[in-house]
Coordinates of C-alpha atoms in Angstrom, one line a residue:
Chain A
M80 CA 0.0 0.0 0.0
I81 CA 2.9 2.3 0.8
R82 CA 6.2 1.8 -1.0
L83 CA 9.1 4.1 -0.4
S84 CA 12.3 3.6 -2.3
G85 CA 15.6 5.4 -2.1
I86 CA 14.2 8.3 -0.1
V87 CA 16.8 11.0 0.3
K88 CA 15.9 14.2 2.2
R89 CA 18.3 17.0 3.1
F90 CA 17.6 20.2 5.1
G91 CA 20.2 22.5 3.6
D92 CA 23.3 20.5 3.9
A93 CA 22.1 18.3 6.8
P94 CA 20.9 14.9 5.6
A95 CA 17.7 13.8 7.3
L96 CA 17.0 10.6 5.3
K97 CA 19.8 8.7 3.5
G98 CA 18.1 6.5 1.0
V99 CA 15.3 4.8 3.0
E100 CA 13.4 1.8 1.7
L101 CA 10.1 0.9 3.3
S102 CA 7.0 -1.0 2.4
V103 CA 3.7 -1.2 4.3
A104 CA 1.3 -3.9 3.3
E105 CA -2.4 -3.2 2.9
G106 CA -4.3 -3.6 6.2
S107 CA -1.1 -3.6 8.3
V108 CA 0.3 -1.3 10.9
T109 CA 3.9 -0.1 10.9
A110 CA 5.5 1.8 13.7
L111 CA 8.6 3.9 13.2
I112 CA 10.7 4.2 16.3
G113 CA 14.0 5.8 17.0
P114 CA 15.6 8.6 18.9
S115 CA 14.7 12.2 18.4
G116 CA 16.2 13.5 15.2
S117 CA 16.4 10.0 13.7
G118 CA 14.2 11.0 10.8
K119 CA 11.1 9.1 11.6
S120 CA 8.8 12.2 11.5
T121 CA 10.5 13.4 8.3
L122 CA 10.0 10.0 6.8
L123 CA 6.3 10.0 7.7
R124 CA 6.0 13.5 6.3
C125 CA 7.6 12.4 3.0
V126 CA 4.7 10.0 2.6
N127 CA 2.1 12.8 2.2
L128 CA 4.8 15.2 0.9
L129 CA 4.6 17.8 3.6
E130 CA 8.3 17.3 3.1
V131 CA 9.3 16.8 -0.4
P132 CA 12.3 14.4 -0.8
Q133 CA 15.2 15.3 -3.1
Q134 CA 15.5 11.7 -4.4
G135 CA 13.5 8.5 -4.4
R136 CA 10.1 7.3 -5.2
V137 CA 7.0 7.5 -3.1
Q138 CA 4.0 5.3 -3.9
V139 CA 0.8 5.4 -1.9
G140 CA -2.2 3.4 -3.1
D141 CA -2.4 3.8 -6.9
E142 CA -0.4 7.1 -7.0
A143 CA 3.3 7.3 -7.3
I144 CA 5.8 10.1 -7.8
S145 CA 9.5 9.8 -8.6
F146 CA 11.7 12.6 -7.4
D147 CA 14.8 11.4 -9.3
D148 CA 13.8 13.0 -12.6
T149 CA 13.5 16.7 -13.3
P150 CA 11.3 18.7 -13.6
R151 CA 9.9 18.7 -10.1
P152 CA 6.4 17.1 -9.7
S153 CA 3.5 19.4 -10.3
R154 CA 1.4 20.7 -7.5
E155 CA -1.5 18.7 -8.9
A156 CA 0.5 15.5 -8.7
I157 CA 1.5 16.2 -5.2
R158 CA -2.1 16.8 -4.2
R159 CA -3.2 13.6 -5.9
L160 CA -0.7 11.6 -3.9
R161 CA -1.6 13.5 -0.7
R162 CA -5.2 12.5 -1.0
Q163 CA -4.2 8.9 -0.7
S164 CA -3.5 9.5 3.0
G165 CA -4.8 11.2 6.1
M166 CA -2.6 12.5 8.8
V167 CA -2.9 12.8 12.6
F168 CA -0.5 15.3 14.2
Q169 CA 1.2 15.3 17.6
S170 CA -0.5 18.6 18.5
F171 CA -3.9 17.7 17.0
Q172 CA -4.1 20.8 14.8
L173 CA -7.9 20.9 14.7
F174 CA -9.2 24.0 13.0
P175 CA -10.1 26.2 16.0
H176 CA -12.6 28.3 14.2
Q177 CA -14.8 25.3 13.3
N178 CA -16.7 23.0 15.5
V179 CA -16.1 19.3 15.8
V180 CA -18.3 18.1 13.0
Q181 CA -17.2 21.0 10.7
N182 CA -13.6 19.9 11.3
V183 CA -14.3 16.4 10.2
A184 CA -16.5 17.5 7.2
E185 CA -14.0 20.1 5.9
S186 CA -12.2 17.8 3.4
L187 CA -15.4 16.5 2.0
V188 CA -17.0 20.0 1.6
T189 CA -14.0 21.9 0.4
V190 CA -11.9 19.3 -1.4
L191 CA -14.4 16.8 -2.6
D192 CA -17.4 19.2 -3.1
W193 CA -19.9 17.2 -1.1
T194 CA -23.0 19.0 0.1
R195 CA -22.8 20.0 3.7
E196 CA -25.7 17.7 4.7
E197 CA -24.0 14.6 3.2
A198 CA -20.6 15.6 4.5
E199 CA -21.9 16.1 8.1
A200 CA -23.9 12.9 8.0
H201 CA -20.8 11.0 7.0
S202 CA -18.7 12.9 9.6
L203 CA -21.2 12.0 12.3
D204 CA -20.7 8.3 11.5
L205 CA -17.0 8.7 11.8
L206 CA -17.4 10.6 15.1
K207 CA -19.4 7.7 16.4
K208 CA -16.6 5.4 15.5
V209 CA -14.1 7.4 17.6
G210 CA -16.7 8.0 20.4
M211 CA -17.0 11.7 19.8
A212 CA -20.5 12.0 18.3
H213 CA -21.9 13.6 21.5
K214 CA -19.5 16.5 21.1
A215 CA -20.3 17.2 17.4
R216 CA -21.3 20.8 18.0
E217 CA -18.5 21.6 20.5
W218 CA -15.5 23.9 19.8
P219 CA -12.1 22.2 19.8
A220 CA -10.9 24.5 22.5
N221 CA -13.5 23.0 24.9
L222 CA -12.3 19.4 24.5
S223 CA -9.6 17.5 26.3
G224 CA -6.4 16.6 24.4
G225 CA -7.5 13.0 24.0
Q226 CA -10.9 14.1 22.7
Q227 CA -9.2 16.5 20.2
Q228 CA -7.0 13.7 19.0
R229 CA -9.9 11.4 18.4
V230 CA -11.7 14.1 16.4
A231 CA -8.4 14.6 14.5
I232 CA -8.4 10.9 13.7
A233 CA -12.0 11.2 12.4
R234 CA -11.0 14.2 10.3
A235 CA -8.0 12.3 8.8
L236 CA -10.3 9.4 7.8
A237 CA -13.1 11.5 6.4
A238 CA -12.1 11.5 2.8
S239 CA -11.6 7.7 3.0
P240 CA -7.8 7.7 2.5
K241 CA -6.0 4.5 1.7
V242 CA -3.5 5.1 4.6
L243 CA -3.6 6.7 8.0
L244 CA -0.3 8.5 9.0
C245 CA 0.1 9.2 12.7
D246 CA 2.9 11.5 13.8
E247 CA 3.5 10.9 17.6
P248 CA -0.3 10.7 18.1
T249 CA -0.1 10.2 21.9
S250 CA 3.0 12.2 22.8
A251 CA 1.2 15.3 23.8
L252 CA -1.2 13.4 26.1
D253 CA -1.0 12.2 29.7
P254 CA -1.2 8.4 30.0
E255 CA -4.9 8.2 30.6
L256 CA -5.8 10.4 27.6
A257 CA -3.2 8.5 25.5
A258 CA -5.0 5.3 26.4
E259 CA -8.3 6.4 24.8
V260 CA -6.4 7.4 21.6
V261 CA -4.5 4.1 21.6
D262 CA -7.8 2.4 22.0
V263 CA -9.3 4.1 18.9
L264 CA -6.2 3.3 16.9
R265 CA -6.3 -0.3 18.0
R266 CA -9.9 -0.7 16.8
L267 CA -9.0 1.0 13.5
A268 CA -6.1 -1.5 13.1
A269 CA -8.4 -4.4 13.9
E270 CA -10.7 -3.2 11.1
G271 CA -7.9 -3.4 8.6
T272 CA -6.9 0.3 8.4
T273 CA -3.4 0.6 6.9
M274 CA -1.3 2.7 9.2
L275 CA 2.1 4.2 9.4
M276 CA 3.0 5.9 12.6
A277 CA 6.0 7.6 14.2
T278 CA 5.9 7.0 18.0
H279 CA 7.7 7.0 21.3
D280 CA 4.8 5.2 22.9
L281 CA 6.0 1.7 23.5
R282 CA 2.4 0.6 24.4
L283 CA 1.1 1.9 21.1
A284 CA 3.9 0.4 19.0
A285 CA 3.9 -3.0 20.9
T286 CA 0.1 -3.5 20.9
I287 CA -1.0 -2.6 17.5
A288 CA 2.0 -2.6 15.1
H289 CA 2.6 -5.6 12.9
Q290 CA 5.9 -4.2 11.8
V291 CA 8.3 -2.1 13.8
V292 CA 11.1 -0.1 12.1
F293 CA 14.0 1.3 14.0
L294 CA 15.5 4.4 12.5
E295 CA 18.7 6.2 13.4
D296 CA 20.6 9.0 11.7
G297 CA 18.2 8.9 8.7
E298 CA 18.7 5.2 8.1
I299 CA 16.8 2.1 8.9
R300 CA 18.9 0.0 11.3
E301 CA 16.5 -2.8 11.9
S302 CA 12.9 -3.9 11.2
G303 CA 10.8 -6.8 12.1
S304 CA 7.7 -7.8 14.1
A305 CA 6.9 -5.9 17.2
Q306 CA 7.8 -8.9 19.3
H307 CA 11.1 -9.4 17.6
I308 CA 12.2 -5.7 17.9
F309 CA 11.1 -5.3 21.5
T310 CA 12.3 -8.6 22.9
Q311 CA 15.3 -9.7 20.8
P312 CA 16.7 -6.9 18.7
K313 CA 19.8 -7.8 16.9
H314 CA 21.4 -4.5 16.2
P315 CA 23.3 -3.0 19.2
R316 CA 21.7 0.4 18.7
T317 CA 18.3 -1.1 18.6
Q318 CA 19.0 -3.0 21.8
A319 CA 20.2 0.2 23.5
F320 CA 17.2 2.2 22.3
V321 CA 14.7 -0.5 23.3
S322 CA 16.2 -0.9 26.7
T323 CA 15.8 2.9 27.3
L324 CA 12.2 2.6 26.3
R325 CA 11.7 -0.3 28.6
E326 CA 13.3 1.5 31.5
T327 CA 10.5 3.9 31.5
V328 CA 8.1 1.2 32.5
L329 CA 8.3 -1.2 35.5
E330 CA 11.5 -3.2 35.6
D331 CA 9.8 -6.6 35.6
W332 CA 7.4 -5.5 32.9
S333 CA 7.4 -7.8 30.0
I334 CA 5.9 -7.5 26.6
Chain B
M39 CA -32.4 80.0 24.2
P40 CA -28.9 81.3 25.2
H41 CA -26.7 82.5 22.4
W42 CA -24.2 79.6 22.7
L43 CA -27.0 77.0 22.5
S44 CA -28.7 78.5 19.5
L45 CA -25.3 78.8 17.8
M46 CA -24.7 75.1 18.4
V47 CA -28.2 74.1 17.1
D48 CA -27.8 76.3 14.0
S49 CA -24.5 74.8 13.1
F50 CA -25.4 71.2 14.1
W51 CA -27.1 70.4 10.8
P52 CA -24.4 71.8 8.5
L53 CA -21.8 69.8 10.5
L54 CA -23.9 66.6 10.5
Y55 CA -24.5 67.0 6.8
A56 CA -20.8 67.4 6.1
G57 CA -20.3 64.3 8.1
V58 CA -22.9 62.2 6.4
V59 CA -22.1 63.4 2.9
F60 CA -18.2 63.6 3.0
T61 CA -16.6 62.3 6.2
V62 CA -18.5 59.0 6.4
P63 CA -18.1 58.1 2.6
L64 CA -14.5 59.2 2.6
T65 CA -13.8 57.0 5.7
L66 CA -15.7 53.9 4.5
L67 CA -14.4 54.0 0.9
S68 CA -10.8 54.6 1.8
F69 CA -10.9 52.0 4.6
A70 CA -12.4 49.4 2.2
G71 CA -9.8 50.3 -0.5
G72 CA -7.0 50.4 2.1
L73 CA -8.0 46.9 3.4
L74 CA -7.9 45.5 -0.1
L75 CA -4.6 47.1 -0.8
G76 CA -3.2 46.1 2.6
F77 CA -4.2 42.5 2.0
A78 CA -2.5 42.5 -1.4
V79 CA 0.6 44.0 0.0
A80 CA 0.6 41.6 2.9
L81 CA 0.3 38.6 0.5
A82 CA 3.1 40.1 -1.6
R83 CA 5.4 40.4 1.4
L84 CA 4.7 37.0 2.7
F85 CA 4.5 34.9 -0.5
G86 CA 5.6 37.1 -3.4
P87 CA 8.7 36.8 -5.4
S88 CA 11.7 38.8 -4.2
P89 CA 11.2 41.9 -6.4
L90 CA 7.6 42.2 -5.3
V91 CA 8.6 41.9 -1.7
K92 CA 11.0 44.8 -2.2
V93 CA 8.4 46.9 -3.8
A94 CA 5.9 46.2 -1.0
R95 CA 8.5 47.0 1.7
F96 CA 9.4 50.2 0.0
Y97 CA 5.8 51.3 -0.1
V98 CA 5.2 50.5 3.5
W99 CA 8.4 52.2 4.5
F100 CA 7.7 55.3 2.5
I101 CA 4.1 55.8 3.6
R102 CA 4.7 55.1 7.3
G103 CA 7.7 57.4 7.3
T104 CA 6.1 60.5 5.9
P105 CA 3.3 62.7 7.4
L106 CA -0.2 62.0 6.1
L107 CA -0.8 65.7 5.5
V108 CA 2.3 65.9 3.3
Q109 CA 1.2 62.9 1.3
L110 CA -2.2 64.5 0.8
F111 CA -0.5 67.8 -0.3
V112 CA 1.7 65.9 -2.8
I113 CA -1.3 64.2 -4.4
F114 CA -3.6 67.2 -4.5
Y115 CA -1.3 70.2 -4.9
G116 CA 1.8 68.5 -6.2
L117 CA 0.6 66.1 -8.9
P118 CA -0.9 68.9 -11.1
N119 CA 2.7 70.1 -11.7
I120 CA 3.4 66.9 -13.5
G121 CA 0.1 67.0 -15.3
I122 CA -2.1 64.9 -13.0
V123 CA -5.0 67.0 -11.8
L124 CA -7.4 65.5 -9.3
D125 CA -10.5 66.8 -7.7
A126 CA -10.3 67.3 -4.0
F127 CA -12.4 64.3 -3.0
P128 CA -10.7 61.7 -5.2
A129 CA -7.3 63.1 -4.2
A130 CA -8.2 62.7 -0.5
L131 CA -9.6 59.2 -1.2
I132 CA -6.4 58.1 -2.9
G133 CA -4.3 59.6 -0.2
F134 CA -6.2 57.9 2.7
T135 CA -6.4 54.6 0.8
L136 CA -2.6 54.5 0.3
N137 CA -2.1 55.5 3.9
V138 CA -4.5 52.9 5.3
G139 CA -3.1 50.2 3.0
A140 CA 0.4 50.6 4.4
Y141 CA -0.6 50.4 8.0
T142 CA -3.2 47.6 7.6
S143 CA -0.8 45.5 5.4
E144 CA 1.5 45.2 8.5
V145 CA -1.5 44.1 10.7
I146 CA -2.7 41.6 8.1
R147 CA 0.8 40.3 7.5
A148 CA 1.4 39.7 11.2
A149 CA -2.1 38.1 11.6
I150 CA -1.5 35.7 8.7
A151 CA 2.0 34.9 9.9
S152 CA 0.9 34.1 13.4
V153 CA -1.4 31.3 12.4
P154 CA 0.7 28.2 13.3
R155 CA 2.4 26.3 10.5
G156 CA 0.6 23.2 11.7
Q157 CA -2.7 24.7 10.5
W158 CA -1.3 24.9 7.0
E159 CA -0.1 21.3 7.3
A160 CA -3.4 20.1 8.6
A161 CA -5.2 21.8 5.7
Y162 CA -2.7 20.3 3.2
S163 CA -3.0 16.9 4.8
I164 CA -6.7 16.7 4.1
G165 CA -6.0 17.6 0.4
M166 CA -6.5 21.3 0.3
S167 CA -4.7 23.5 -2.2
W168 CA -2.9 26.6 -1.1
T169 CA -5.9 28.8 -2.1
Q170 CA -8.3 26.5 -0.2
A171 CA -6.1 26.4 2.9
M172 CA -5.8 30.2 2.8
R173 CA -9.5 30.8 2.4
R174 CA -10.9 28.1 4.6
T175 CA -8.3 27.7 7.3
I176 CA -5.8 30.5 7.6
L177 CA -7.8 33.7 6.8
P178 CA -10.7 32.9 9.2
Q179 CA -8.2 32.6 12.0
A180 CA -6.1 35.6 10.9
T181 CA -9.3 37.7 10.7
G182 CA -10.0 37.1 14.4
L183 CA -6.5 38.2 15.3
A184 CA -6.6 41.3 13.0
V185 CA -10.0 42.7 14.0
P186 CA -8.9 44.6 17.2
P187 CA -5.8 46.3 15.6
L188 CA -7.8 47.0 12.4
S189 CA -10.5 48.7 14.4
N190 CA -7.8 50.9 15.8
S191 CA -6.8 51.9 12.3
F192 CA -10.4 52.5 11.4
I193 CA -11.1 54.9 14.3
S194 CA -7.8 56.8 13.6
L195 CA -9.0 57.1 10.0
I196 CA -12.3 58.7 10.9
K197 CA -10.5 61.4 12.7
D198 CA -7.7 61.7 10.2
T199 CA -10.2 62.5 7.5
S200 CA -10.3 66.0 9.1
L201 CA -7.0 66.6 7.3
A202 CA -9.0 66.6 4.0
A203 CA -10.2 70.0 5.0
A204 CA -6.8 71.2 3.9
L205 CA -7.6 69.9 0.4
T206 CA -10.9 71.8 0.3
V207 CA -13.0 68.8 0.8
P208 CA -16.1 70.2 2.6
E209 CA -16.1 67.5 5.4
I210 CA -16.9 68.2 9.1
F211 CA -13.9 70.1 10.0
Q212 CA -14.0 72.3 6.9
A213 CA -17.6 73.1 7.6
A214 CA -16.7 74.0 11.2
Q215 CA -13.9 76.3 10.0
R216 CA -16.3 78.0 7.6
I217 CA -18.9 78.6 10.2
A218 CA -16.3 79.7 12.8
S219 CA -14.9 82.2 10.4
V220 CA -18.2 84.1 10.1
T221 CA -19.5 83.6 13.7
Y222 CA -16.2 84.3 15.5
E223 CA -17.1 81.7 18.0
P224 CA -14.3 79.1 17.6
F225 CA -14.5 77.7 21.1
I226 CA -18.2 76.7 20.7
L227 CA -17.8 75.6 17.1
Y228 CA -14.8 73.4 17.5
S229 CA -16.0 71.9 20.7
E230 CA -19.2 71.0 18.9
T231 CA -17.1 69.6 16.1
A232 CA -15.2 67.4 18.5
L233 CA -18.5 66.0 19.8
I234 CA -19.7 65.3 16.3
Y235 CA -16.5 63.4 15.5
L236 CA -17.0 61.5 18.8
F237 CA -20.5 60.7 17.6
F238 CA -19.4 59.4 14.2
S239 CA -16.5 57.4 15.6
S240 CA -18.7 55.8 18.2
V241 CA -21.4 54.8 15.7
L242 CA -18.9 53.5 13.1
S243 CA -16.8 51.7 15.6
S244 CA -19.7 50.0 17.4
A245 CA -19.3 47.4 14.7
Q246 CA -16.0 46.4 16.3
T247 CA -17.6 44.9 19.3
R248 CA -19.9 42.8 17.1
L249 CA -17.0 41.7 14.8
E250 CA -14.9 40.7 17.8
A251 CA -17.8 38.7 19.2
R252 CA -18.3 37.1 15.8
F253 CA -14.7 36.0 15.4
G254 CA -14.0 35.3 19.0
R255 CA -16.9 32.9 19.6
H256 CA -14.9 29.7 19.3
S257 CA -12.4 30.7 22.0
S258 CA -12.7 30.1 25.7
P259 CA -12.6 33.4 27.8
L260 CA -8.9 32.9 28.5
G261 CA -8.0 32.2 24.9
A262 CA -8.0 29.0 22.9
A263 CA -6.6 25.9 24.7
G264 CA -4.5 23.3 23.0

């Protein structure tokens, strides 16, 4: 469903991604883990081209763009590729001037030209799915962080994207609020939503990811099943990183 | 009726007439024009190619660094020397529009720039184009931020239009000068004039409260959370 090949991204002279290869199968969940600055957020943002790579090829669903050839891809091509995915941000980024149901309906009304009635009916269904239908007429500012993130998930799914991208979806939340977001993401995964997420949240990665990818310095060091990466990582850097993640939970805690 | 009161009553209608026929239209038209100009200049400075950015910056620098009265004199009394003759009202309108445009462009630029980058990204992530993101996501939020400072510019403008008297536009202040010059009662006349400006600025700026309520309704009293 997602196929990234040879992705190179530099910010000025600083390389952020050094030729990354990654595939995410339809209906599967992949978690990107790694230290801050490892490039996991950048990689995620290359999938919907919020960051445009200098080299490589990005394929999402049926759309693909190669960045190796000049001229640069057209804005229209970028938008087509972008519409294959929805994104959830660490800081939610709901539209503060729109109420909950308007937030979710926005892509349908503005981008896909649905009527407001149809769009809001569809949005209410999605809000039910994330347990937020009772707040449909509320302003985002009046919701808890967990509630805002659940609305943001509904908004990301509104236009029926092929893939859901999540950039640290629980990092701005306290554990209790994070749990309600993890719960929603777990249910979406069980329904077969294809997901790619960057996360520091061990619980999130361990409980719902089929594939875990460890990135460091813009390169993939190791990837495998969640169980493999978290219990018997091969690469010494993965071992060190996973052990620091595990130190944050009880010592006798096992996955 | 005491002399001062009958003088005020007699001059009230000419002053009000000057306000309704000249001051208010001059204010509204030049503010509307200035807003459009200010918006264009703000967009040029934020998103334009480098030469356009330079032109926009020069314009703002020049207008903000020179007295409004001098700008008006250049337009009305100066331009005829190079063959551009304008009537008083259009000359004043152009002068005020250029002036408002420079000040409001800074307000609008700051308001647009202060909408977090994440809002652009959220808009792009759901498939919006730049124009759609601007119209649906960024401008509504920027408008809420810009209303209070723009209201300030607007109230200043109402009072600044009195400078048009120097261009022979028969607005409130010019009417007051005319009456004062025949009645020899400047204290009464100019005090009344001040009250009439107060009246017009109060009426015209009462819209500010409504606009702020309109654009602030989604915020909690202490500002938006999250």
